CSV table of C-alpha atoms in Angstrom, one decimal:
chain,number,residue,atom,x,y,z
A,82,MET,CA,-16.5,17.6,-11.3
A,83,THR,CA,-17.1,15.0,-8.6
A,84,VAL,CA,-15.4,11.6,-8.8
A,85,GLN,CA,-17.8,8.6,-9.2
A,86,SER,CA,-17.9,5.3,-7.6
A,87,MET,CA,-18.3,2.3,-9.9
A,88,THR,CA,-20.7,0.6,-7.5
A,89,GLY,CA,-24.4,1.5,-7.7
A,90,PHE,CA,-27.9,0.4,-8.2
A,91,ALA,CA,-30.9,2.2,-9.8
A,92,ARG,CA,-34.5,1.3,-10.4
A,93,HIS,CA,-36.7,3.5,-12.6
A,94,ILE,CA,-40.3,3.0,-13.6
A,95,ALA,CA,-41.9,4.9,-16.5
A,96,VAL,CA,-45.5,4.8,-17.9
A,97,PHE,CA,-45.9,4.9,-21.7
A,98,THR,CA,-49.3,5.8,-23.0
A,99,PRO,CA,-49.7,5.1,-26.8
A,100,GLU,CA,-52.4,6.4,-29.1
A,101,ASN,CA,-54.9,3.8,-28.0
A,102,GLY,CA,-54.7,5.2,-24.4
A,103,VAL,CA,-53.8,2.0,-22.8
A,104,GLU,CA,-50.9,2.4,-20.4
A,105,THR,CA,-47.7,0.3,-20.6
A,106,ARG,CA,-45.4,0.1,-17.6
A,107,ILE,CA,-41.7,0.1,-18.2
A,108,SER,CA,-39.4,-1.0,-15.4
A,109,TRP,CA,-35.6,-0.6,-15.5
A,110,GLU,CA,-33.1,-2.1,-13.1
A,111,ILE,CA,-29.4,-1.3,-13.4
A,112,ARG,CA,-26.6,-2.8,-11.3
A,113,CYS,CA,-23.0,-1.7,-11.5
A,114,VAL,CA,-19.8,-3.0,-9.9
A,115,ASN,CA,-16.1,-2.4,-10.5
A,116,GLY,CA,-14.6,-3.1,-13.9
A,117,LYS,CA,-11.4,-2.3,-15.7
A,118,GLY,CA,-13.3,-1.0,-18.7
A,119,LEU,CA,-16.9,-0.5,-19.7
A,120,ASP,CA,-18.8,-3.8,-19.9
A,121,ALA,CA,-22.5,-4.3,-20.0
A,122,ARG,CA,-25.0,-7.2,-20.2
A,123,PHE,CA,-28.6,-6.5,-21.2
A,124,ARG,CA,-31.8,-8.4,-20.7
A,125,THR,CA,-34.5,-7.1,-23.1
A,126,PRO,CA,-38.0,-8.5,-23.8
A,127,ASN,CA,-38.6,-10.7,-26.8
A,128,GLY,CA,-38.8,-8.6,-30.0
A,129,PHE,CA,-36.4,-5.9,-28.8
A,130,ASP,CA,-33.1,-7.5,-29.5
A,131,ASP,CA,-32.1,-4.7,-31.8
A,132,LEU,CA,-32.4,-2.3,-28.9
A,133,GLU,CA,-29.2,-3.5,-27.2
A,134,GLN,CA,-26.9,-1.5,-29.5
A,135,LEU,CA,-28.7,1.7,-28.8
A,136,LEU,CA,-28.7,1.0,-25.1
A,137,ARG,CA,-25.0,0.3,-25.1
A,138,ALA,CA,-24.3,3.6,-26.9
A,139,ALA,CA,-26.4,5.5,-24.4
A,140,LEU,CA,-24.6,3.9,-21.5
A,141,GLY,CA,-21.2,4.8,-23.0
A,142,ARG,CA,-22.2,8.4,-23.2
A,143,VAL,CA,-22.8,8.6,-19.4
A,144,PHE,CA,-20.2,6.3,-17.9
A,145,SER,CA,-16.5,5.4,-18.8
A,146,ARG,CA,-15.9,2.4,-16.5
A,147,GLY,CA,-17.8,-0.3,-14.7
A,148,SER,CA,-19.5,-3.7,-15.2
A,149,PHE,CA,-23.2,-3.2,-15.7
A,150,GLN,CA,-26.2,-5.6,-15.6
A,151,VAL,CA,-29.3,-4.0,-17.2
A,152,ASN,CA,-32.7,-5.5,-17.0
A,153,VAL,CA,-35.9,-4.1,-18.5
A,154,THR,CA,-39.5,-5.4,-18.2
A,155,ILE,CA,-42.5,-4.3,-20.1
A,156,GLU,CA,-45.9,-4.8,-18.4
A,157,GLU,CA,-49.0,-4.5,-20.6
A,158,PRO,CA,-52.6,-4.9,-19.6
A,159,GLU,CA,-53.6,-8.6,-20.1
A,160,ALA,CA,-56.3,-7.6,-22.6
A,161,GLN,CA,-53.5,-6.1,-24.8
A,162,VAL,CA,-51.3,-9.1,-24.7
A,163,LYS,CA,-51.8,-11.2,-27.8
A,164,LEU,CA,-49.4,-14.0,-28.6
A,165,VAL,CA,-49.1,-16.6,-31.4
A,166,ILE,CA,-47.2,-19.8,-31.5
A,167,ASN,CA,-44.3,-20.1,-33.9
A,168,GLU,CA,-45.5,-23.5,-35.3
A,169,ALA,CA,-42.4,-24.2,-37.4
A,170,LEU,CA,-39.9,-23.5,-34.6
A,171,LEU,CA,-42.1,-25.4,-32.1
A,172,SER,CA,-42.1,-28.5,-34.4
A,173,LYS,CA,-38.3,-28.4,-34.7
A,174,VAL,CA,-37.9,-28.1,-30.9
A,175,MET,CA,-40.2,-31.0,-30.2
A,176,GLN,CA,-38.5,-33.2,-32.8
A,177,THR,CA,-35.1,-32.4,-31.3
A,178,ALA,CA,-36.4,-33.1,-27.7
A,179,LEU,CA,-37.9,-36.4,-28.8
A,180,GLN,CA,-34.7,-37.5,-30.5
A,181,LEU,CA,-32.6,-36.6,-27.3
A,182,GLN,CA,-35.2,-38.4,-25.1
A,183,ASN,CA,-34.9,-41.6,-27.2
A,184,GLN,CA,-31.1,-41.4,-27.6
A,185,TYR,CA,-30.1,-40.5,-24.1
A,186,GLY,CA,-33.0,-41.5,-22.0
A,187,LEU,CA,-33.8,-37.9,-21.0
A,188,ALA,CA,-37.1,-36.9,-19.4
A,189,PRO,CA,-39.8,-35.5,-21.7
A,190,ALA,CA,-39.7,-31.7,-22.2
A,191,SER,CA,-42.3,-29.9,-20.1
A,192,VAL,CA,-44.7,-27.5,-21.6
A,193,ASP,CA,-43.4,-24.6,-19.4
A,194,ALA,CA,-39.8,-25.2,-20.6
A,195,VAL,CA,-40.8,-25.3,-24.2
A,196,LEU,CA,-43.0,-22.2,-24.1
A,197,ASN,CA,-40.2,-20.3,-22.3
A,198,LEU,CA,-37.9,-20.9,-25.1
A,199,LYS,CA,-37.2,-17.6,-27.0
A,200,GLY,CA,-39.2,-17.3,-30.2
A,201,ILE,CA,-41.9,-19.9,-29.4
A,202,LEU,CA,-44.5,-17.4,-28.4
A,203,GLU,CA,-44.5,-14.2,-30.4
A,204,PRO,CA,-46.8,-11.2,-30.8
A,205,PRO,CA,-48.6,-10.9,-34.1
A,206,GLN,CA,-47.0,-8.5,-36.6
A,207,THR,CA,-49.1,-5.9,-38.3
A,208,GLU,CA,-48.3,-2.4,-39.6
A,209,ALA,CA,-50.2,-1.0,-36.6
A,210,ASP,CA,-48.2,-3.2,-34.3
A,211,GLU,CA,-44.9,-2.1,-36.0
A,212,ALA,CA,-45.8,1.6,-35.5
A,213,ALA,CA,-46.7,0.9,-31.8
A,214,LYS,CA,-43.5,-1.0,-31.3
A,215,ALA,CA,-41.5,1.9,-32.7
A,216,ALA,CA,-43.2,4.3,-30.3
A,217,LEU,CA,-42.6,1.9,-27.5
A,218,LYS,CA,-38.9,1.6,-28.4
A,219,ALA,CA,-38.6,5.4,-28.3
A,220,ALA,CA,-40.2,5.4,-24.9
A,221,LEU,CA,-37.8,2.7,-23.7
A,222,LEU,CA,-34.8,4.8,-24.9
A,223,SER,CA,-36.1,7.9,-23.2
A,224,SER,CA,-36.8,6.1,-19.9
A,225,PHE,CA,-33.4,4.4,-20.1
A,226,ASP,CA,-31.8,7.9,-20.1
A,227,ASP,CA,-33.7,8.7,-16.9
A,228,ALA,CA,-32.6,5.4,-15.3
A,229,LEU,CA,-29.0,6.2,-16.2
A,230,GLU,CA,-29.3,9.6,-14.6
A,231,ALA,CA,-30.6,8.0,-11.4
A,232,LEU,CA,-27.7,5.6,-11.4
A,233,LYS,CA,-25.3,8.5,-12.0
A,234,GLN,CA,-26.6,10.4,-9.0
A,235,MET,CA,-26.1,7.3,-6.8
A,236,ARG,CA,-22.6,6.8,-8.0
A,237,LEU,CA,-21.8,10.5,-7.4
A,238,GLN,CA,-23.1,10.2,-3.9
A,239,GLU,CA,-20.9,7.2,-3.2
A,240,GLY,CA,-18.0,8.9,-5.0
A,241,LYS,CA,-18.2,11.9,-2.7
A,242,ARG,CA,-17.9,9.6,0.3
A,243,LEU,CA,-15.0,7.7,-1.3
A,244,SER,CA,-13.4,11.1,-2.2
A,245,ASP,CA,-13.5,12.2,1.4
A,246,LEU,CA,-12.1,8.9,2.6
A,247,LEU,CA,-9.3,8.9,0.0
A,248,GLY,CA,-8.5,12.5,0.9
A,249,SER,CA,-8.0,11.5,4.5
A,250,HIS,CA,-5.7,8.8,3.4
A,251,VAL,CA,-3.6,11.2,1.3
A,252,ASP,CA,-3.5,13.7,4.2
A,253,ARG,CA,-2.2,11.0,6.5
A,254,ILE,CA,0.4,10.0,4.0
A,255,ALA,CA,1.5,13.7,3.9
A,256,GLU,CA,1.6,13.8,7.8
A,257,LEU,CA,3.7,10.6,8.0
A,258,ALA,CA,6.1,12.0,5.4
A,259,VAL,CA,6.6,15.1,7.5
A,260,GLN,CA,7.1,13.0,10.6
A,261,ALA,CA,9.8,11.0,8.8
A,262,ARG,CA,11.5,14.2,7.5
A,263,GLN,CA,11.6,15.7,11.0
A,264,ASP,CA,12.5,12.5,12.9
A,265,GLY,CA,15.4,13.0,15.3
A,266,SER,CA,17.3,10.0,13.9
A,267,ARG,CA,17.9,12.0,10.6
A,268,SER,CA,19.6,14.9,12.3
A,269,ALA,CA,23.4,15.5,11.6
A,270,ASP,CA,24.3,14.8,15.3
A,271,ALA,CA,22.3,11.6,15.4
A,272,ILE,CA,23.9,10.3,12.2
A,273,ARG,CA,27.4,11.3,13.4
A,274,GLU,CA,26.9,9.6,16.7
A,275,ARG,CA,25.5,6.5,15.1
A,276,LEU,CA,28.4,6.3,12.6
A,277,ALA,CA,31.0,6.9,15.4
A,278,GLY,CA,29.5,4.1,17.4
A,279,GLN,CA,29.5,1.7,14.5
A,280,VAL,CA,33.1,2.6,13.6
A,281,SER,CA,34.2,2.2,17.2
A,282,LEU,CA,32.7,-1.3,17.3
A,283,LEU,CA,34.5,-2.4,14.2
A,284,LEU,CA,37.8,-1.1,15.5
A,285,GLU,CA,37.3,-2.8,18.8
A,286,ALA,CA,36.5,-6.1,17.1
A,287,VAL,CA,39.7,-5.9,15.0
A,288,ASN,CA,41.9,-4.8,17.8
A,289,SER,CA,40.7,-7.6,20.0
A,290,ASN,CA,41.7,-10.2,17.5
A,291,ARG,CA,45.5,-9.9,17.6
A,292,SER,CA,46.0,-12.8,15.3
A,293,SER,CA,44.0,-11.1,12.5
A,294,ALA,CA,45.9,-10.0,9.5
A,295,ILE,CA,43.2,-7.4,8.7
A,296,VAL,CA,44.3,-3.8,9.1
A,297,LEU,CA,41.7,-1.1,9.0
A,298,ASP,CA,42.5,2.5,8.2
A,299,GLU,CA,40.3,4.5,10.7
A,300,GLN,CA,40.0,7.5,8.4
A,301,ARG,CA,39.0,5.3,5.4
A,302,LEU,CA,36.5,3.5,7.6
A,303,HIS,CA,34.9,6.8,8.5
A,304,MET,CA,34.6,7.7,4.8
A,305,GLU,CA,33.0,4.3,3.9
A,306,ALA,CA,30.6,4.6,6.8
A,307,ALA,CA,29.6,8.1,5.7
A,308,PHE,CA,29.1,6.8,2.1
A,309,LEU,CA,26.8,4.0,3.4
A,310,ALA,CA,24.9,6.6,5.4
A,311,THR,CA,24.4,8.7,2.3
A,312,LYS,CA,23.0,5.7,0.4
A,313,ALA,CA,20.6,5.0,3.3
A,314,ASP,CA,19.3,8.5,3.3
A,315,ILE,CA,15.5,8.7,2.5
A,316,GLN,CA,15.4,12.3,1.4
A,317,GLU,CA,14.6,11.3,-2.3
A,318,GLU,CA,11.8,9.1,-1.2
A,319,LEU,CA,10.2,11.8,1.0
A,320,ASP,CA,10.5,14.3,-1.8
A,321,ARG,CA,8.7,11.9,-4.2
A,322,LEU,CA,6.1,11.1,-1.6
A,323,ASP,CA,5.4,14.9,-1.4
A,324,MET,CA,5.0,15.1,-5.2
A,325,HIS,CA,2.7,12.1,-5.3
A,326,VAL,CA,0.6,13.6,-2.5
A,327,ALA,CA,0.2,16.9,-4.4
A,328,ALA,CA,-0.8,14.9,-7.6
A,329,ALA,CA,-3.4,12.8,-5.7
A,330,GLN,CA,-4.9,15.9,-4.0
A,331,LYS,CA,-5.2,17.7,-7.4
A,332,LEU,CA,-6.9,14.6,-9.1
A,333,LEU,CA,-9.4,14.3,-6.2
A,334,ALA,CA,-10.1,18.1,-6.4
A,335,ASP,CA,-10.5,18.0,-10.3
A,336,GLY,CA,-12.8,15.0,-10.1
A,337,GLY,CA,-14.1,13.0,-13.1
A,338,PRO,CA,-12.9,9.5,-14.2
A,339,VAL,CA,-9.6,9.6,-12.3
A,340,GLY,CA,-9.6,6.1,-10.9
A,341,ARG,CA,-6.9,4.7,-13.2
A,342,LYS,CA,-4.6,7.7,-12.5
A,343,LEU,CA,-5.1,7.3,-8.7
A,344,ASP,CA,-4.5,3.6,-9.0
A,345,PHE,CA,-1.1,4.4,-10.6
A,346,LEU,CA,-0.3,6.9,-7.9
A,347,SER,CA,-1.1,4.2,-5.2
A,348,GLN,CA,1.5,2.0,-6.8
A,349,GLU,CA,4.0,4.9,-6.7
A,350,PHE,CA,3.1,5.4,-3.0
A,351,ASN,CA,3.8,1.8,-2.4
A,352,ARG,CA,7.1,1.8,-4.2
A,353,GLU,CA,8.5,4.8,-2.3
A,354,THR,CA,7.3,3.4,1.0
A,355,ASN,CA,8.9,0.1,0.4
A,356,THR,CA,12.2,1.8,-0.5
A,357,LEU,CA,11.9,4.0,2.6
A,358,CYS,CA,11.5,0.9,4.8
A,359,SER,CA,14.4,-1.0,3.2
A,360,LYS,CA,16.7,2.0,3.7
A,361,SER,CA,15.7,2.7,7.3
A,362,ASN,CA,18.4,2.4,9.9
A,363,ALA,CA,16.4,3.7,12.8
A,364,ALA,CA,13.5,2.0,14.6
A,365,SER,CA,11.4,5.3,14.5
A,366,ILE,CA,11.7,5.5,10.7
A,367,THR,CA,10.8,1.9,10.4
A,368,ALA,CA,7.7,2.4,12.5
A,369,ILE,CA,6.7,5.4,10.3
A,370,GLY,CA,7.3,3.3,7.2
A,371,LEU,CA,5.1,0.5,8.4
A,372,GLU,CA,2.2,2.9,9.1
A,373,LEU,CA,2.7,4.4,5.7
A,374,LYS,CA,2.4,0.9,4.1
A,375,ALA,CA,-0.9,0.3,6.0
A,376,VAL,CA,-2.3,3.7,4.9
A,377,VAL,CA,-1.2,3.1,1.3
A,378,ASP,CA,-2.8,-0.3,1.2
A,379,GLN,CA,-6.1,1.2,2.4
A,380,PHE,CA,-5.8,4.0,-0.2
A,381,ARG,CA,-5.2,1.5,-3.0
A,382,GLU,CA,-8.1,-0.7,-2.0
A,383,GLN,CA,-10.6,2.1,-2.0
A,384,VAL,CA,-9.3,3.5,-5.3
A,385,GLN,CA,-10.4,0.3,-7.0
A,386,ASN,CA,-14.0,1.5,-6.5
A,387,LEU,CA,-13.5,4.8,-8.5
A,388,GLU,CA,-14.5,5.3,-12.1
């Protein structure tokens, strides 16, 4: 299963031909961006408000995360378009508009603005119209499934690109962990030499200050220095980085909605890298740690786009 991006766009056009043989054009546009959960906003034609719940359920069957904007338009031949004015609603709207105009000095309501209000113009309702509307609703749902499939394919294509990019970041993290593990500053000889130099400097400082009442036990000083060197060892951080690398590679290989899990791993990568940098007592290890931080930041940024 391939990972999916949460960013995508799809346009789908379907033609519905009812029993009267007059074609109706259905146009879908779906935009999707990053989202913590599944959120959707729908714009449907007048008279199809009850369609939203069915559309939302269909969307949830295909996607698990993302913020969606769904628009649908229905284009019927002009000869088929018949509208009636909702006189009761129009009267209430005009009375309210006149009251606001007199009370607050507002400009008179324009004809265009009034007619664009939802419910002012409505199609006539007959049994035949209801049957045609039910058939059109079925066509809308069917074509919406096709639009969702088109969006899914686009998200999969973008997901493939992101998967390759994230895989390269994980590989680089693994390479840097190996470099840190094999760095010469972590060898026993290098550590022994560094500790000996630090102890020697401390002893020289004490001996040069004859008036100092401080007496340092050289053997105890070596023991304390060795203890501090053990605390500064980054072996645990490198081992955990290896574990997180293996987990990230498996998630990318398995695919599916793994964005949240990879985001959690990115936080773990960041935590181990920060600890590695804070423990570092060699310039070479610090340089590796800083590059690790840069790669981890890139990884985390791209993970936000995954479902």
